[in-house]
CSV table of C-alpha atoms in Angstrom, one decimal:
chain,number,residue,atom,x,y,z
L,1,MET,CA,117.8,9.6,39.0
L,2,ALA,CA,121.2,9.7,37.3
L,3,CYS,CA,121.2,13.5,37.5
L,4,ALA,CA,120.3,13.5,41.2
L,5,GLY,CA,123.1,10.9,41.8
L,6,ARG,CA,125.6,13.1,40.1
L,7,LYS,CA,124.6,16.1,42.1
L,8,PHE,CA,124.7,14.1,45.4
L,9,ALA,CA,128.2,13.0,44.4
L,10,GLY,CA,129.3,16.6,44.2
L,11,GLN,CA,129.4,17.1,40.5
L,12,GLN,CA,128.7,20.7,39.2
L,13,ILE,CA,125.8,20.5,36.7
L,14,GLY,CA,124.8,23.6,34.6
L,15,PHE,CA,121.2,24.7,34.9
L,16,VAL,CA,120.3,24.0,31.2
L,17,GLU,CA,121.8,20.5,31.5
L,18,GLU,CA,120.0,19.9,34.8
L,19,VAL,CA,116.6,20.8,33.3
L,20,ARG,CA,117.3,18.6,30.3
L,21,ASP,CA,118.2,15.6,32.5
L,22,TYR,CA,115.4,16.0,34.9
L,23,PHE,CA,112.5,17.0,32.6
L,24,ASP,CA,113.6,15.8,29.2
L,25,VAL,CA,113.3,19.3,27.7
L,26,ASP,CA,115.8,21.7,26.3
L,27,ILE,CA,115.5,25.4,27.1
L,28,ALA,CA,117.0,28.4,25.4
L,29,LYS,CA,116.8,32.2,25.5
L,30,GLY,CA,113.7,33.6,23.9
L,31,ASP,CA,113.4,36.1,21.0
L,32,PRO,CA,113.9,39.7,22.4
L,33,ASP,CA,111.3,41.0,19.9
L,34,ARG,CA,108.7,38.7,21.6
L,35,TYR,CA,109.6,40.1,25.0
L,36,ARG,CA,109.2,43.6,23.5
L,37,GLN,CA,105.7,42.7,22.2
L,38,ALA,CA,104.8,41.4,25.6
L,39,HIS,CA,105.9,44.6,27.2
L,40,THR,CA,103.8,46.6,24.8
L,41,ARG,CA,100.7,44.5,25.7
L,42,LEU,CA,101.5,45.0,29.4
L,43,ASP,CA,101.9,48.7,28.9
L,44,ALA,CA,98.4,48.9,27.4
L,45,ALA,CA,96.9,46.7,30.0
L,46,LEU,CA,98.2,48.7,32.9
L,47,GLY,CA,97.5,52.1,31.4
L,48,GLY,CA,98.7,55.4,32.9
L,49,THR,CA,102.1,57.0,32.4
L,50,GLY,CA,105.6,56.6,33.7
L,51,PRO,CA,108.1,53.7,33.6
L,52,LEU,CA,106.5,50.3,33.1
L,53,ALA,CA,108.3,48.8,36.1
L,54,ASP,CA,106.9,51.5,38.4
L,55,ARG,CA,103.4,51.1,37.2
L,56,MET,CA,103.6,47.3,37.5
L,57,ALA,CA,104.9,47.7,41.1
L,58,ALA,CA,102.0,50.1,41.9
L,59,HIS,CA,99.5,47.7,40.4
L,60,ARG,CA,100.8,44.8,42.5
L,61,ARG,CA,100.7,46.9,45.7
L,62,ALA,CA,97.1,47.8,45.1
L,63,ASP,CA,96.3,44.2,44.4
L,64,GLU,CA,97.6,42.8,47.7
L,65,ILE,CA,95.1,40.9,49.9
L,66,PRO,CA,94.9,42.2,53.4
L,67,PRO,CA,96.6,39.5,55.6
L,68,ALA,CA,93.6,39.3,57.9
L,69,ARG,CA,91.3,38.4,54.9
L,70,LEU,CA,93.6,35.9,53.2
L,71,GLU,CA,92.1,32.8,54.8
L,72,ALA,CA,88.5,33.8,54.0
L,73,CYS,CA,89.5,34.5,50.4
L,74,ILE,CA,91.1,31.1,50.1
L,75,HIS,CA,88.1,29.2,51.4
L,76,ALA,CA,85.7,31.3,49.2
L,77,PHE,CA,87.6,30.4,46.0
L,78,SER,CA,88.1,26.8,47.0
L,79,SER,CA,84.3,26.4,47.6
L,80,ALA,CA,83.4,28.1,44.3
L,81,LEU,CA,85.9,26.1,42.3
L,82,ARG,CA,85.0,22.8,44.0
L,83,ASP,CA,81.3,23.3,43.1
L,84,ARG,CA,82.3,24.1,39.5
L,85,VAL,CA,84.7,21.1,39.1
L,86,ARG,CA,82.5,18.5,40.8
L,87,ALA,CA,79.7,19.4,38.4
L,88,ASP,CA,81.8,18.4,35.4
L,89,TYR,CA,84.3,15.9,36.7
L,90,PRO,CA,83.3,13.1,39.2
L,91,LEU,CA,85.2,13.2,42.4
L,92,PRO,CA,84.9,10.9,45.4
L,93,ASP,CA,82.2,12.0,47.9
L,94,THR,CA,84.8,11.9,50.7
L,95,GLU,CA,87.4,14.1,49.1
L,96,THR,CA,88.4,17.0,51.3
L,97,ILE,CA,91.1,19.7,51.6
L,98,THR,CA,92.4,21.4,54.7
L,99,TYR,CA,94.0,24.8,54.2
L,100,GLU,CA,96.8,26.3,56.2
L,101,VAL,CA,98.3,29.8,56.1
L,102,VAL,CA,102.0,29.4,56.7
L,103,THR,CA,105.2,31.5,56.7
L,104,ASP,CA,108.9,31.0,56.1
L,105,LYS,CA,108.5,28.9,53.0
L,106,PRO,CA,110.2,29.3,49.6
L,107,TRP,CA,107.0,28.8,47.6
L,108,SER,CA,103.6,30.6,47.2
L,109,GLY,CA,101.5,27.5,47.7
L,110,PHE,CA,102.0,23.7,48.1
L,111,ASN,CA,99.8,20.7,48.0
L,112,TYR,CA,100.5,17.8,50.4
L,113,TYR,CA,98.4,14.9,49.1
L,114,LEU,CA,97.8,12.5,52.1
L,115,GLY,CA,96.0,9.7,50.3
L,116,ASP,CA,92.4,8.6,50.8
L,117,TYR,CA,91.3,11.6,48.8
L,118,ARG,CA,92.6,14.1,51.4
L,119,SER,CA,95.0,17.0,50.9
L,120,THR,CA,96.5,19.7,53.0
L,121,VAL,CA,97.2,22.9,51.0
L,122,ALA,CA,99.5,25.4,52.5
L,123,VAL,CA,99.5,29.1,51.4
L,124,ASN,CA,102.5,31.2,52.2
L,125,ALA,CA,101.5,34.5,53.8
L,126,ASP,CA,105.1,35.9,53.6
L,127,LEU,CA,104.8,36.3,49.8
L,128,LYS,CA,102.2,39.1,49.5
L,129,GLN,CA,99.3,37.3,48.0
L,130,LEU,CA,97.6,39.2,45.2
L,131,MET,CA,93.9,39.2,44.4
L,132,SER,CA,94.7,38.5,40.8
L,133,ASN,CA,96.8,35.5,41.6
L,134,LEU,CA,94.9,33.8,44.4
L,135,PRO,CA,92.2,32.3,42.1
L,136,ARG,CA,95.0,30.7,40.0
L,137,LEU,CA,96.8,29.5,43.1
L,138,VAL,CA,93.8,27.8,44.6
L,139,ALA,CA,92.9,26.3,41.2
L,140,HIS,CA,96.5,25.1,40.8
L,141,GLU,CA,96.8,23.4,44.1
L,142,SER,CA,93.2,22.2,44.6
L,143,TYR,CA,90.3,22.3,42.0
L,144,PRO,CA,90.9,21.2,39.3
L,145,GLY,CA,94.7,21.1,39.9
L,146,HIS,CA,96.9,18.8,42.0
L,147,HIS,CA,94.3,17.7,44.5
L,148,THR,CA,91.8,16.8,41.8
L,149,GLU,CA,94.5,15.0,39.8
L,150,HIS,CA,95.6,12.9,42.8
L,151,CYS,CA,92.0,12.0,43.7
L,152,ARG,CA,91.1,10.9,40.2
L,153,LYS,CA,94.3,8.9,39.9
L,154,GLU,CA,93.7,7.2,43.2
L,155,ALA,CA,90.1,6.4,42.4
L,156,GLY,CA,90.7,5.3,38.8
L,157,LEU,CA,94.2,4.1,38.2
L,158,VAL,CA,94.9,2.8,41.7
L,159,HIS,CA,91.7,1.3,43.1
L,160,ARG,CA,89.9,0.5,39.8
L,161,HIS,CA,92.9,-0.7,37.7
L,162,GLY,CA,95.5,-1.7,40.3
L,163,HIS,CA,98.3,0.7,39.3
L,164,ASP,CA,99.8,1.1,42.7
L,165,GLU,CA,102.8,2.9,41.3
L,166,GLN,CA,100.5,5.9,40.8
L,167,THR,CA,100.6,6.4,44.6
L,168,ILE,CA,104.2,7.5,44.2
L,169,PHE,CA,104.9,11.0,42.8
L,170,LEU,CA,108.5,11.8,42.0
L,171,VAL,CA,109.7,15.4,41.8
L,172,ASN,CA,112.2,16.6,39.2
L,173,THR,CA,110.8,14.2,36.6
L,174,PRO,CA,108.9,14.6,33.3
L,175,GLN,CA,105.8,13.4,35.3
L,176,CYS,CA,106.3,16.4,37.7
L,177,LEU,CA,106.7,18.8,34.8
L,178,MET,CA,103.4,17.6,33.2
L,179,ALA,CA,101.6,17.8,36.5
L,180,GLU,CA,102.8,21.4,37.1
L,181,GLY,CA,101.9,22.4,33.5
L,182,LEU,CA,98.4,21.0,33.8
L,183,ALA,CA,97.9,22.7,37.2
L,184,ASP,CA,99.0,26.0,35.7
L,185,LEU,CA,96.1,25.7,33.3
L,186,ALA,CA,93.6,24.7,36.0
L,187,LEU,CA,91.8,28.1,36.3
L,188,TYR,CA,91.4,28.3,32.6
L,189,ALA,CA,90.1,24.7,32.5
L,190,ALA,CA,87.5,25.4,35.2
L,191,ILE,CA,86.5,29.0,34.4
L,192,GLY,CA,88.0,30.0,31.1
L,193,PRO,CA,88.0,33.5,29.6
L,194,GLY,CA,86.2,35.9,31.9
L,195,TRP,CA,87.7,34.5,35.1
L,196,GLY,CA,88.4,38.1,36.2
L,197,GLY,CA,84.7,39.0,36.4
L,198,TRP,CA,83.9,35.7,38.1
L,199,ALA,CA,86.6,36.4,40.7
L,200,ALA,CA,85.3,40.0,41.2
L,201,GLU,CA,81.9,38.7,42.2
L,202,ILE,CA,83.5,36.4,44.8
L,203,TYR,CA,85.7,39.2,46.2
L,204,ALA,CA,82.7,41.5,46.3
L,205,ASP,CA,80.9,39.1,48.6
L,206,LEU,CA,83.9,39.4,50.9
L,207,GLY,CA,83.8,43.2,50.8
L,208,LEU,CA,86.9,43.5,48.6
L,209,ARG,CA,87.0,45.6,45.4
L,210,PHE,CA,88.7,43.9,42.5
L,211,ASP,CA,89.0,45.1,38.9
L,212,GLY,CA,88.6,41.7,37.2
L,213,GLU,CA,88.8,42.9,33.6
L,214,LYS,CA,92.1,44.8,34.2
L,215,ALA,CA,93.5,41.9,36.2
L,216,GLU,CA,92.7,39.5,33.4
L,217,ALA,CA,94.3,41.7,30.8
L,218,VAL,CA,97.5,42.2,32.9
L,219,ALA,CA,97.7,38.5,33.6
L,220,GLU,CA,97.5,37.6,29.9
L,221,ALA,CA,100.2,40.1,29.0
L,222,SER,CA,102.4,38.9,31.9
L,223,ALA,CA,101.9,35.3,30.8
L,224,ALA,CA,103.4,36.1,27.4
L,225,LEU,CA,106.7,37.0,29.2
L,226,ALA,CA,106.8,33.6,30.8
L,227,THR,CA,106.2,31.7,27.6
L,228,CYS,CA,108.6,33.5,25.3
L,229,ALA,CA,111.5,31.1,25.9
L,230,ARG,CA,111.9,28.3,23.3
L,231,THR,CA,111.8,24.7,24.3
L,232,ARG,CA,112.6,21.8,22.0
L,233,ARG,CA,113.0,18.0,22.4
């Protein structure tokens, strides 16, 4: 709150300081050798010859979901993940999600939790949605990500234990950081290793060809690039 107040008052706050004040973590540049190792893994996962950046760009282009098929893919993964999650983690019988395909947004996907175990999840069609990323996006926003977290908090912490403060979710706080981190792990929590093959079967039912094994290898190598930076607190 203090950091937000300083910004509203017109103070210039550096990015590192802003992250520290909002999320209670310190960030720093990562070790270049770890980035090189991640690039080596990505090179092996992509295969082929030529500059790594060019091969990655070609891989992404081939991985794009046809816009006309995006909504069907979203619903297919939501249904599959919902069945998997509900089998292991109790959810209210009345929980439901409405999906919207939107444009002109700064994010890839967004969960609007409406209360009463209902969410609207918006997916941005402007940002070329990739077959390798859509399962993670749906898991992140829905099952077992943000929607699941909100439903279980409302059922348990709010209605059972009377913690009405859990109906308020503040952005740019440590709570927000934890929620995003948990949601980033949602696909791995629900499916785990082998999610590429699982996703390939769902895409096949929709008439789309997807190399799940390669996608999983590329995703793991790319994730190493995102986790090289050091944090301390």
